[in-house]
Coordinates of N, CA and C in Angstrom, one line a residue:
Chain U
A1 N 5.9 8.5 15.6 CA 6.0 7.1 15.0 C 6.8 6.5 16.6
Q2 N 6.4 5.3 16.5 CA 7.1 4.4 17.8 C 8.3 3.7 17.2
S3 N 9.3 3.4 18.3 CA 10.4 2.7 17.7 C 11.1 2.1 19.1
V4 N 11.7 1.1 18.8 CA 12.6 0.3 20.0 C 13.9 -0.2 19.8
T5 N 14.7 0.3 20.6 CA 15.9 0.0 20.5 C 16.5 -1.0 21.6
Q6 N 17.0 -2.2 21.2 CA 17.7 -3.3 22.2 C 18.9 -3.2 22.2
L7 N 19.6 -2.6 23.4 CA 21.3 -2.5 23.4 C 21.8 -3.7 23.6
G8 N 22.7 -4.4 22.6 CA 23.3 -5.6 22.8 C 22.6 -6.5 22.0
S9 N 23.1 -7.2 20.8 CA 22.5 -7.9 19.8 C 22.8 -9.6 20.5
H10 N 23.7 -9.5 21.3 CA 24.1 -10.9 21.9 C 24.4 -10.4 23.5
V11 N 24.2 -11.3 24.4 CA 24.4 -11.3 25.8 C 24.6 -12.6 26.5
S12 N 25.8 -12.7 27.2 CA 26.3 -14.0 27.7 C 26.4 -13.8 29.0
V13 N 25.8 -15.0 29.8 CA 26.0 -14.9 31.2 C 26.3 -16.3 31.6
S14 N 26.7 -16.5 33.0 CA 26.9 -17.6 33.7 C 25.6 -18.2 34.1
E15 N 25.3 -19.4 33.9 CA 24.2 -20.1 34.8 C 24.2 -19.6 36.2
G16 N 23.0 -18.9 36.6 CA 23.0 -18.6 38.2 C 23.2 -17.1 38.5
A17 N 23.7 -16.4 37.2 CA 24.1 -14.9 37.2 C 22.6 -14.4 36.9
L18 N 22.6 -13.0 37.1 CA 21.7 -12.0 36.9 C 21.4 -12.0 35.3
V19 N 20.4 -11.9 34.9 CA 20.0 -11.5 33.4 C 19.7 -10.2 33.2
L20 N 20.1 -9.3 32.4 CA 19.7 -8.1 32.2 C 19.7 -7.9 30.8
L21 N 18.6 -7.6 30.2 CA 18.7 -7.4 28.7 C 17.7 -6.0 28.6
R22 N 18.6 -5.1 27.9 CA 18.0 -3.6 27.8 C 16.9 -3.4 26.7
C23 N 16.0 -2.6 27.0 CA 15.1 -1.9 25.7 C 14.9 -0.6 26.1
N24 N 15.0 0.2 25.2 CA 14.6 1.6 25.1 C 13.6 1.8 24.1
Y25 N 12.6 2.7 24.3 CA 11.4 3.0 23.5 C 11.3 4.4 22.8
S26 N 10.9 4.6 22.1 CA 10.3 6.1 21.7 C 8.8 6.0 21.4
S27 N 8.1 6.9 21.9 CA 6.7 7.0 21.8 C 6.1 8.3 22.1
S28 N 5.3 8.8 21.3 CA 4.7 10.2 21.5 C 3.4 10.0 22.4
V29 N 3.1 8.8 22.8 CA 1.9 8.3 23.6 C 2.3 7.6 24.7
P30 N 1.7 7.3 25.6 CA 2.0 6.4 26.8 C 2.0 5.2 26.1
P31 N 3.1 4.3 26.4 CA 3.3 3.1 25.5 C 2.6 1.9 26.2
Y32 N 2.3 0.9 25.3 CA 2.4 -0.4 26.0 C 3.5 -1.2 25.5
L33 N 4.1 -2.1 26.6 CA 5.4 -2.6 26.3 C 5.4 -4.1 26.3
F34 N 6.2 -4.7 25.6 CA 6.0 -6.2 25.7 C 7.3 -6.8 25.5
W35 N 7.7 -8.0 26.2 CA 8.8 -8.8 25.9 C 8.4 -10.2 25.5
Y36 N 8.9 -10.7 24.5 CA 8.8 -11.9 23.8 C 10.0 -12.5 24.1
V37 N 9.8 -14.2 23.9 CA 11.0 -14.8 23.9 C 10.8 -15.8 22.6
Q38 N 11.9 -16.3 21.9 CA 11.9 -17.1 20.8 C 13.0 -18.1 20.8
Y39 N 12.4 -19.4 20.9 CA 13.4 -20.5 21.0 C 13.6 -20.9 19.5
P40 N 14.6 -21.6 19.1 CA 14.9 -22.1 17.9 C 13.8 -22.7 17.2
N41 N 13.5 -22.3 16.2 CA 12.6 -23.1 15.2 C 11.1 -23.0 15.7
Q42 N 11.0 -22.0 16.6 CA 9.6 -21.7 17.4 C 9.2 -20.3 17.2
G43 N 7.7 -20.1 17.5 CA 7.3 -18.8 17.3 C 7.6 -18.0 18.5
L44 N 7.3 -16.6 18.5 CA 7.4 -15.9 19.5 C 6.4 -16.2 20.7
Q45 N 6.7 -16.3 21.7 CA 5.9 -16.3 23.0 C 5.9 -15.4 23.8
L46 N 5.0 -14.6 24.5 CA 4.7 -13.7 25.3 C 5.6 -13.8 26.6
L47 N 6.4 -13.0 27.2 CA 7.0 -13.2 28.4 C 6.2 -12.2 29.5
L48 N 5.7 -11.1 29.0 CA 5.2 -10.2 30.1 C 4.9 -8.9 29.2
K49 N 3.9 -8.2 29.8 CA 3.5 -7.0 29.1 C 3.3 -5.8 30.2
Y50 N 3.5 -4.7 29.9 CA 3.0 -3.5 30.7 C 1.9 -2.8 30.0
T51 N 1.0 -2.5 30.4 CA -0.2 -1.6 29.9 C -0.4 -0.4 30.8
T52 N -0.9 -0.5 31.9 CA -1.2 0.6 32.8 C -0.9 -0.1 34.2
G53 N -0.7 0.9 35.2 CA -0.7 0.5 36.7 C 0.7 0.3 37.1
A54 N 0.8 -0.8 37.9 CA 2.1 -0.9 38.6 C 3.4 -1.1 37.5
T55 N 4.4 -0.3 37.8 CA 5.3 -0.3 36.6 C 6.3 -1.5 36.9
L56 N 6.3 -2.3 37.8 CA 7.2 -3.6 37.9 C 6.3 -4.7 37.4
V57 N 6.4 -5.3 36.3 CA 5.8 -6.5 35.7 C 6.4 -7.7 35.6
K58 N 5.6 -8.8 36.3 CA 6.2 -10.1 36.4 C 5.7 -10.9 35.5
G59 N 6.4 -11.7 34.7 CA 6.1 -12.5 33.6 C 6.4 -14.0 33.9
I60 N 6.3 -14.8 33.1 CA 6.7 -16.4 33.0 C 8.2 -16.5 33.2
N61 N 8.4 -17.7 33.7 CA 9.8 -18.2 33.9 C 10.7 -17.4 34.7
G62 N 10.0 -16.8 35.6 CA 10.9 -15.9 36.5 C 11.5 -14.6 36.1
F63 N 11.0 -14.0 35.1 CA 11.5 -12.7 34.3 C 10.5 -11.6 34.9
E64 N 11.0 -10.6 35.0 CA 10.5 -9.3 35.3 C 10.9 -8.2 34.4
A65 N 10.1 -7.0 34.4 CA 10.6 -5.8 33.7 C 10.0 -4.7 34.3
E66 N 10.6 -3.8 34.5 CA 10.2 -2.4 35.1 C 10.2 -1.2 34.1
F67 N 8.9 -0.8 34.0 CA 8.7 0.3 32.9 C 9.0 1.6 33.8
K68 N 10.2 2.4 33.0 CA 10.6 3.7 33.8 C 10.1 4.7 32.8
K69 N 9.4 5.6 32.9 CA 9.0 6.6 31.9 C 10.1 7.7 31.8
S70 N 10.9 8.1 32.9 CA 11.7 9.2 32.9 C 12.9 8.7 31.8
E71 N 13.1 7.3 31.8 CA 14.5 6.8 31.1 C 13.8 6.2 29.9
T72 N 12.7 6.2 29.7 CA 12.1 5.6 28.4 C 12.5 4.1 28.2
S73 N 12.7 3.3 29.2 CA 13.3 2.1 29.4 C 12.2 1.1 29.8
F74 N 12.6 -0.2 29.4 CA 11.6 -1.3 30.0 C 12.6 -2.5 29.8
H75 N 13.6 -2.4 30.7 CA 14.8 -3.7 30.9 C 14.1 -5.0 31.3
L76 N 14.6 -6.1 30.9 CA 14.0 -7.2 31.2 C 15.2 -7.8 32.3
T77 N 14.7 -8.6 33.3 CA 15.7 -9.0 34.4 C 15.1 -10.3 34.8
K78 N 16.1 -11.1 35.1 CA 15.9 -12.4 36.0 C 17.3 -12.5 36.9
P79 N 16.7 -12.8 38.2 CA 17.9 -13.0 39.1 C 19.0 -14.0 39.0
S80 N 18.5 -15.2 38.4 CA 19.2 -16.3 38.3 C 19.0 -17.0 37.0
A81 N 19.9 -16.8 36.1 CA 19.8 -17.5 34.7 C 19.9 -19.1 34.8
H82 N 19.1 -19.6 34.2 CA 19.2 -21.3 33.7 C 19.4 -21.5 32.3
M83 N 20.0 -22.6 32.1 CA 20.5 -22.9 30.9 C 19.2 -22.8 29.8
S84 N 18.2 -23.2 30.3 CA 16.9 -23.2 29.6 C 16.4 -21.9 29.0
D85 N 17.2 -20.8 29.6 CA 16.8 -19.3 29.2 C 17.4 -18.9 28.0
A86 N 18.4 -19.9 27.4 CA 19.1 -19.4 26.3 C 18.1 -19.4 24.9
A87 N 18.0 -18.2 24.2 CA 16.9 -18.0 23.4 C 17.1 -16.4 22.8
E88 N 16.2 -16.0 22.1 CA 16.4 -14.8 21.5 C 15.2 -14.1 22.2
Y89 N 15.1 -12.8 22.4 CA 14.5 -12.1 23.2 C 14.3 -10.7 22.6
F90 N 12.8 -10.4 22.4 CA 12.3 -9.1 21.3 C 11.6 -8.3 22.3
C91 N 12.0 -7.1 22.3 CA 11.2 -6.1 23.1 C 10.2 -5.3 22.0
A92 N 9.0 -5.1 22.5 CA 8.0 -4.5 21.6 C 7.2 -3.3 22.1
V93 N 6.8 -2.6 21.4 CA 6.0 -1.2 21.8 C 4.7 -1.3 21.1
S94 N 3.6 -1.3 21.9 CA 2.3 -1.2 21.3 C 2.1 -2.4 20.4
D95 N 2.9 -3.7 20.8 CA 2.6 -4.9 20.1 C 2.8 -5.1 18.7
L96 N 3.4 -3.9 18.1 CA 3.5 -4.0 16.6 C 4.5 -3.7 16.2
V97 N 5.5 -3.1 16.9 CA 6.8 -2.7 16.5 C 7.9 -3.2 17.5
F98 N 8.7 -4.2 16.6 CA 9.8 -4.7 17.7 C 11.1 -4.5 17.5
G99 N 11.9 -4.5 18.6 CA 13.2 -4.5 18.4 C 13.8 -5.5 17.7
A100 N 15.1 -5.2 17.4 CA 15.9 -6.2 16.6 C 16.4 -7.5 17.3
G101 N 16.1 -7.6 18.7 CA 16.2 -8.9 19.4 C 17.5 -8.9 20.0
T102 N 17.7 -9.6 21.1 CA 18.8 -10.0 21.8 C 19.1 -11.4 22.2
I103 N 20.1 -12.1 21.6 CA 20.2 -13.4 21.7 C 21.1 -13.8 23.1
L104 N 20.4 -14.3 24.0 CA 20.9 -14.8 25.4 C 21.6 -16.1 25.2
R105 N 22.8 -16.1 25.7 CA 23.6 -17.3 25.9 C 24.1 -17.6 27.2
V106 N 23.6 -18.8 27.8 CA 24.0 -18.9 29.2 C 25.0 -20.2 29.3
K107 N 26.1 -19.8 29.9 CA 27.2 -20.6 30.0 C 27.2 -21.3 31.2
S108 N 27.6 -22.9 31.1 CA 27.5 -23.6 32.4 C 28.9 -23.3 33.1
Chain E
E1 N -5.2 -26.8 23.7 CA -5.7 -26.0 22.5 C -4.7 -25.8 21.6
A2 N -4.8 -25.9 20.4 CA -3.9 -26.1 19.4 C -3.7 -24.6 19.1
G3 N -2.3 -24.4 19.0 CA -1.7 -23.1 18.4 C -2.0 -22.6 17.1
V4 N -1.2 -21.6 16.8 CA -1.4 -21.2 15.3 C -0.5 -22.1 14.5
V5 N -1.1 -22.5 13.5 CA -0.3 -23.6 12.7 C -0.2 -22.8 11.3
Q6 N 0.9 -23.1 10.8 CA 1.7 -22.5 9.6 C 2.1 -23.6 8.6
S7 N 2.1 -23.5 7.4 CA 2.5 -24.5 6.5 C 2.9 -23.7 5.1
P8 N 4.0 -24.2 4.6 CA 4.9 -25.2 5.2 C 5.9 -24.5 5.8
R9 N 6.7 -25.4 6.7 CA 7.4 -25.0 7.4 C 8.9 -24.3 6.7
Y10 N 9.1 -24.9 5.7 CA 10.4 -24.5 4.9 C 10.1 -24.7 3.5
K11 N 10.5 -23.6 2.6 CA 10.4 -23.5 1.2 C 11.4 -22.9 0.6
I12 N 11.9 -23.7 -0.4 CA 12.9 -23.3 -1.4 C 12.5 -23.1 -2.7
I13 N 12.6 -22.1 -3.6 CA 12.1 -21.8 -4.9 C 13.4 -21.0 -5.6
E14 N 13.0 -21.2 -6.8 CA 14.0 -20.1 -7.8 C 13.2 -18.8 -7.8
K15 N 14.0 -17.9 -8.2 CA 13.6 -16.4 -8.2 C 12.5 -16.4 -9.3
K16 N 11.6 -15.6 -9.4 CA 10.6 -15.3 -10.1 C 9.6 -16.3 -10.2
Q17 N 9.7 -17.3 -9.1 CA 8.5 -18.4 -9.1 C 7.5 -17.6 -8.1
P18 N 6.3 -18.2 -8.1 CA 5.2 -17.8 -6.9 C 5.4 -18.7 -5.8
V19 N 5.1 -18.4 -4.5 CA 5.1 -19.0 -3.5 C 3.8 -18.6 -2.8
A20 N 3.3 -19.6 -1.8 CA 2.2 -19.3 -1.1 C 2.3 -19.8 0.6
F21 N 1.9 -19.1 1.5 CA 2.1 -19.7 2.7 C 0.8 -19.5 3.4
W22 N 0.4 -20.7 4.2 CA -0.9 -20.8 4.8 C -0.8 -20.7 6.2
C23 N -1.8 -20.1 6.9 CA -1.8 -19.8 8.3 C -3.3 -20.2 8.9
N24 N -3.3 -21.1 10.0 CA -4.6 -21.3 10.6 C -4.5 -20.6 12.1
P25 N -5.3 -19.8 12.4 CA -5.0 -19.0 13.6 C -5.7 -20.1 14.7
I26 N -5.6 -19.4 16.1 CA -6.4 -20.0 17.2 C -7.7 -19.9 17.0
S27 N -8.5 -21.1 17.3 CA -9.8 -20.9 17.1 C -10.7 -19.7 18.2
G28 N -11.3 -19.1 17.5 CA -12.1 -18.0 18.1 C -11.1 -16.5 17.9
H29 N -10.0 -16.6 17.4 CA -9.4 -15.4 17.3 C -9.7 -14.6 16.4
N30 N -10.1 -13.3 16.4 CA -10.6 -12.5 15.3 C -9.6 -11.7 14.4
T31 N -8.4 -11.4 15.1 CA -7.3 -10.6 14.4 C -6.2 -11.7 14.1
L32 N -5.7 -11.5 12.8 CA -4.7 -12.3 12.3 C -3.6 -11.3 11.7
Y33 N -2.3 -11.7 12.0 CA -1.1 -11.0 11.5 C -0.2 -11.6 10.6
W34 N 0.4 -11.0 9.6 CA 1.5 -11.6 8.8 C 2.5 -10.7 9.2
Y35 N 3.8 -11.2 9.5 CA 5.0 -10.7 9.7 C 6.0 -11.3 8.8
L36 N 7.0 -10.5 8.4 CA 8.3 -10.7 8.0 C 9.5 -10.5 9.1
Q37 N 10.2 -11.5 9.0 CA 11.4 -11.6 9.9 C 12.7 -11.8 9.2
N38 N 13.4 -10.9 9.0 CA 14.8 -11.1 8.4 C 15.8 -11.4 9.5
L39 N 16.7 -12.2 9.0 CA 17.7 -12.7 9.8 C 18.5 -11.6 10.7
G40 N 18.4 -11.7 11.9 CA 19.0 -10.8 13.0 C 18.2 -9.5 13.1
Q41 N 16.9 -9.8 12.8 CA 16.0 -8.4 13.0 C 14.9 -9.0 13.6
G42 N 14.1 -8.2 14.1 CA 12.9 -8.4 14.8 C 11.5 -8.5 13.7
P43 N 10.3 -8.9 13.9 CA 9.3 -9.3 13.0 C 8.8 -7.8 12.7
E44 N 8.5 -7.6 11.4 CA 7.8 -6.4 10.7 C 6.6 -6.8 10.3
L45 N 5.7 -6.0 10.6 CA 4.2 -6.0 10.3 C 4.0 -5.8 8.9
L46 N 3.4 -7.0 8.1 CA 3.0 -7.0 6.7 C 1.5 -6.5 6.6
I47 N 0.7 -7.2 7.2 CA -0.7 -7.0 7.2 C -1.4 -7.5 8.3
R48 N -2.5 -6.8 8.8 CA -3.3 -7.2 10.0 C -4.9 -7.1 9.6
Y49 N -5.3 -8.4 10.0 CA -6.8 -8.6 9.6 C -7.6 -8.5 10.7
E50 N -8.7 -7.7 10.7 CA -10.0 -8.0 11.7 C -10.9 -8.7 11.0
N51 N -11.0 -10.0 11.4 CA -12.0 -10.8 10.6 C -11.6 -11.0 9.1
E52 N -12.4 -10.7 8.2 CA -12.0 -10.8 6.8 C -11.4 -9.4 6.4
E53 N -11.5 -8.3 7.0 CA -10.9 -7.1 6.6 C -9.6 -6.8 7.0
A54 N -8.6 -6.5 5.9 CA -7.3 -6.0 6.1 C -7.6 -4.6 6.7
V55 N -7.2 -4.5 7.9 CA -7.2 -3.2 8.4 C -6.0 -2.3 8.6
D56 N -5.0 -3.0 8.3 CA -3.4 -2.4 8.0 C -2.6 -3.0 7.2
D57 N -2.4 -2.6 5.9 CA -1.7 -3.2 5.1 C -0.7 -2.4 4.4
S58 N -0.4 -1.3 5.1 CA 0.7 -0.3 4.5 C 2.0 -0.7 4.2
Q59 N 2.4 -1.7 4.9 CA 3.7 -2.2 4.9 C 3.8 -3.6 3.8
L60 N 2.8 -3.6 3.3 CA 2.7 -4.9 2.2 C 3.1 -4.4 1.0
P61 N 4.4 -5.1 0.2 CA 4.6 -4.5 -1.1 C 3.5 -5.1 -1.9
K62 N 2.6 -4.2 -2.5 CA 1.4 -4.8 -3.2 C 1.5 -5.1 -4.6
D63 N 2.8 -4.8 -5.1 CA 3.2 -5.1 -6.3 C 3.5 -6.6 -6.5
R64 N 4.0 -7.2 -5.6 CA 4.3 -8.7 -5.7 C 3.5 -9.5 -4.5
F65 N 3.2 -8.9 -3.5 CA 2.5 -9.6 -2.2 C 1.2 -9.4 -2.4
S66 N 0.5 -10.4 -2.0 CA -1.1 -10.6 -1.7 C -1.4 -11.3 -0.5
A67 N -2.4 -10.9 0.1 CA -3.0 -11.7 1.2 C -4.6 -11.8 1.2
E68 N -5.2 -12.8 1.6 CA -6.5 -13.0 1.7 C -6.8 -13.8 3.1
R69 N -8.1 -13.5 3.6 CA -8.3 -14.2 4.8 C -10.0 -14.3 4.5
L70 N -10.2 -15.6 3.8 CA -11.7 -15.9 3.5 C -12.2 -16.3 4.7
K71 N -13.6 -15.8 4.9 CA -14.4 -16.5 5.9 C -13.9 -16.1 7.4
G72 N -12.9 -15.2 7.3 CA -12.4 -14.8 8.4 C -11.5 -15.7 9.4
V73 N -11.1 -16.7 8.8 CA -10.4 -17.8 9.5 C -9.2 -18.0 9.0
D74 N -9.0 -18.9 8.2 CA -7.4 -19.3 7.4 C -7.0 -18.1 6.7
S75 N -5.8 -17.9 6.5 CA -5.2 -17.0 5.6 C -4.1 -17.5 4.8
T76 N -4.0 -16.8 3.6 CA -2.8 -17.1 2.7 C -2.1 -15.9 2.3
L77 N -0.9 -16.1 2.5 CA -0.1 -15.0 1.9 C 0.8 -15.5 0.7
K78 N 0.7 -14.7 -0.5 CA 1.4 -14.8 -1.7 C 2.4 -14.0 -2.2
I79 N 3.3 -14.6 -2.6 CA 4.4 -13.5 -3.3 C 4.4 -14.1 -4.9
Q80 N 4.4 -13.2 -5.7 CA 4.6 -13.4 -6.9 C 4.9 -12.3 -8.0
P81 N 6.0 -12.2 -8.5 CA 7.2 -13.2 -8.5 C 8.0 -13.0 -7.3
A82 N 8.6 -14.1 -6.9 CA 9.7 -14.0 -5.8 C 10.9 -13.4 -6.1
E83 N 11.5 -12.7 -5.3 CA 12.9 -12.2 -5.4 C 13.7 -12.5 -4.4
L84 N 15.0 -12.5 -4.8 CA 16.2 -13.1 -4.0 C 16.0 -12.3 -2.4
G85 N 15.6 -11.0 -2.4 CA 15.5 -10.5 -1.2 C 14.4 -10.8 -0.3
D86 N 13.4 -11.8 -0.9 CA 12.2 -12.2 -0.1 C 12.7 -13.3 0.8
S87 N 13.9 -13.7 0.6 CA 14.3 -14.9 1.5 C 14.2 -14.3 3.1
A88 N 13.5 -15.1 3.9 CA 13.2 -14.4 5.4 C 12.2 -15.7 6.0
V89 N 12.0 -15.2 7.2 CA 10.9 -16.1 7.8 C 9.6 -15.4 7.9
Y90 N 8.5 -16.0 7.3 CA 7.1 -15.4 7.4 C 6.4 -15.9 8.6
L91 N 6.1 -15.1 9.5 CA 5.4 -15.4 10.8 C 3.9 -15.0 10.6
C92 N 3.0 -15.8 11.3 CA 1.7 -15.6 11.5 C 1.2 -15.5 12.8
A93 N 0.5 -14.6 13.2 CA 0.1 -14.5 14.5 C -1.4 -14.3 14.6
S94 N -1.9 -14.6 15.7 CA -3.4 -14.3 16.0 C -3.4 -13.7 17.4
S95 N -4.9 -13.0 17.6 CA -5.1 -12.7 18.8 C -6.7 -12.4 18.8
L96 N -7.2 -12.3 20.1 CA -8.6 -12.4 20.3 C -9.4 -11.2 19.7
D97 N -9.0 -9.9 20.0 CA -9.8 -8.9 19.3 C -8.9 -7.7 18.8
G98 N -7.7 -7.9 18.8 CA -6.6 -7.1 18.1 C -6.6 -5.8 18.9
G99 N -6.8 -5.5 20.1 CA -6.7 -4.5 20.8 C -5.1 -4.2 21.1
E100 N -4.8 -3.0 21.6 CA -3.4 -2.8 21.7 C -2.7 -3.5 22.7
T101 N -3.4 -4.1 23.7 CA -2.9 -4.6 24.8 C -3.3 -6.2 24.7
D102 N -3.7 -6.8 23.6 CA -4.2 -7.8 23.4 C -2.9 -8.6 23.2
T103 N -2.9 -10.1 23.7 CA -1.7 -10.9 23.5 C -1.9 -11.7 22.0
Q104 N -0.6 -11.6 21.4 CA -0.5 -12.1 20.1 C 0.1 -13.5 20.4
Y105 N -0.3 -14.5 19.6 CA 0.2 -15.9 19.7 C 0.8 -16.2 18.4
F106 N 2.1 -16.6 18.3 CA 2.7 -16.7 17.0 C 2.7 -18.1 16.5
G107 N 2.8 -18.5 15.3 CA 3.0 -19.6 14.7 C 4.6 -19.8 14.7
P108 N 5.0 -21.1 14.1 CA 6.3 -21.5 14.2 C 7.2 -20.5 12.9
G109 N 6.3 -20.1 12.0 CA 6.8 -19.5 10.8 C 7.2 -20.3 9.6
T110 N 7.2 -19.7 8.5 CA 7.9 -20.3 7.3 C 9.0 -19.8 6.9
R111 N 10.2 -20.6 6.5 CA 11.3 -20.0 6.3 C 11.5 -20.2 4.8
L112 N 11.5 -19.0 4.1 CA 11.7 -19.0 2.6 C 13.0 -18.7 2.4
T113 N 13.5 -19.8 1.3 CA 14.8 -19.4 0.8 C 14.6 -19.3 -0.9
V114 N 15.0 -18.0 -1.3 CA 14.9 -17.9 -2.6 C 16.2 -17.8 -3.4
L115 N 16.4 -18.8 -4.5 CA 17.8 -19.1 -5.0 C 17.8 -18.4 -6.5

């Protein structure tokens, strides 16, 4: 069975600071990994996904994530937070098993 | 291009009443998903359709939940009778072919409150 653990249900950063949202997965097979963003009253939107190949994946809105097999991790980062990044972020494995989500708050 | 459309956006009902949710996927998308999202949690898959066929409904509580996707386009998810614990957001998503790396496109969801 596959599972996803997102460390930290809430993360708060200052505008312009580094964003780091943590995701660890469990999978018996090579995983496909996804990050989604959900703004209030909207559906989930794909930020980026890892399937095969390069382990550093770049997505929309300046986000990127690195697949680290040895650490079973797929953490999401952005060098400089913007107020518009405030939302809830979900990590998923094989696109059908989602983590509990991390709410990102950006302080001005 | 229109996204995934869901209606209603909000629904409040008394327990033991029936309720239905409707989803219209992106045109040309063969795969349709229904998810349940409880407060503070990620989406949980209820059922997945490939065209008209339900290919994964293992998490659908079949005693009270039912779904259909007639003609392989629109889909309806029904609960009868609703229970207090069914209060949640019901998400619909669609993808082109349902492959493991295929991108899912989500609708805004229907927020159900059972009183």
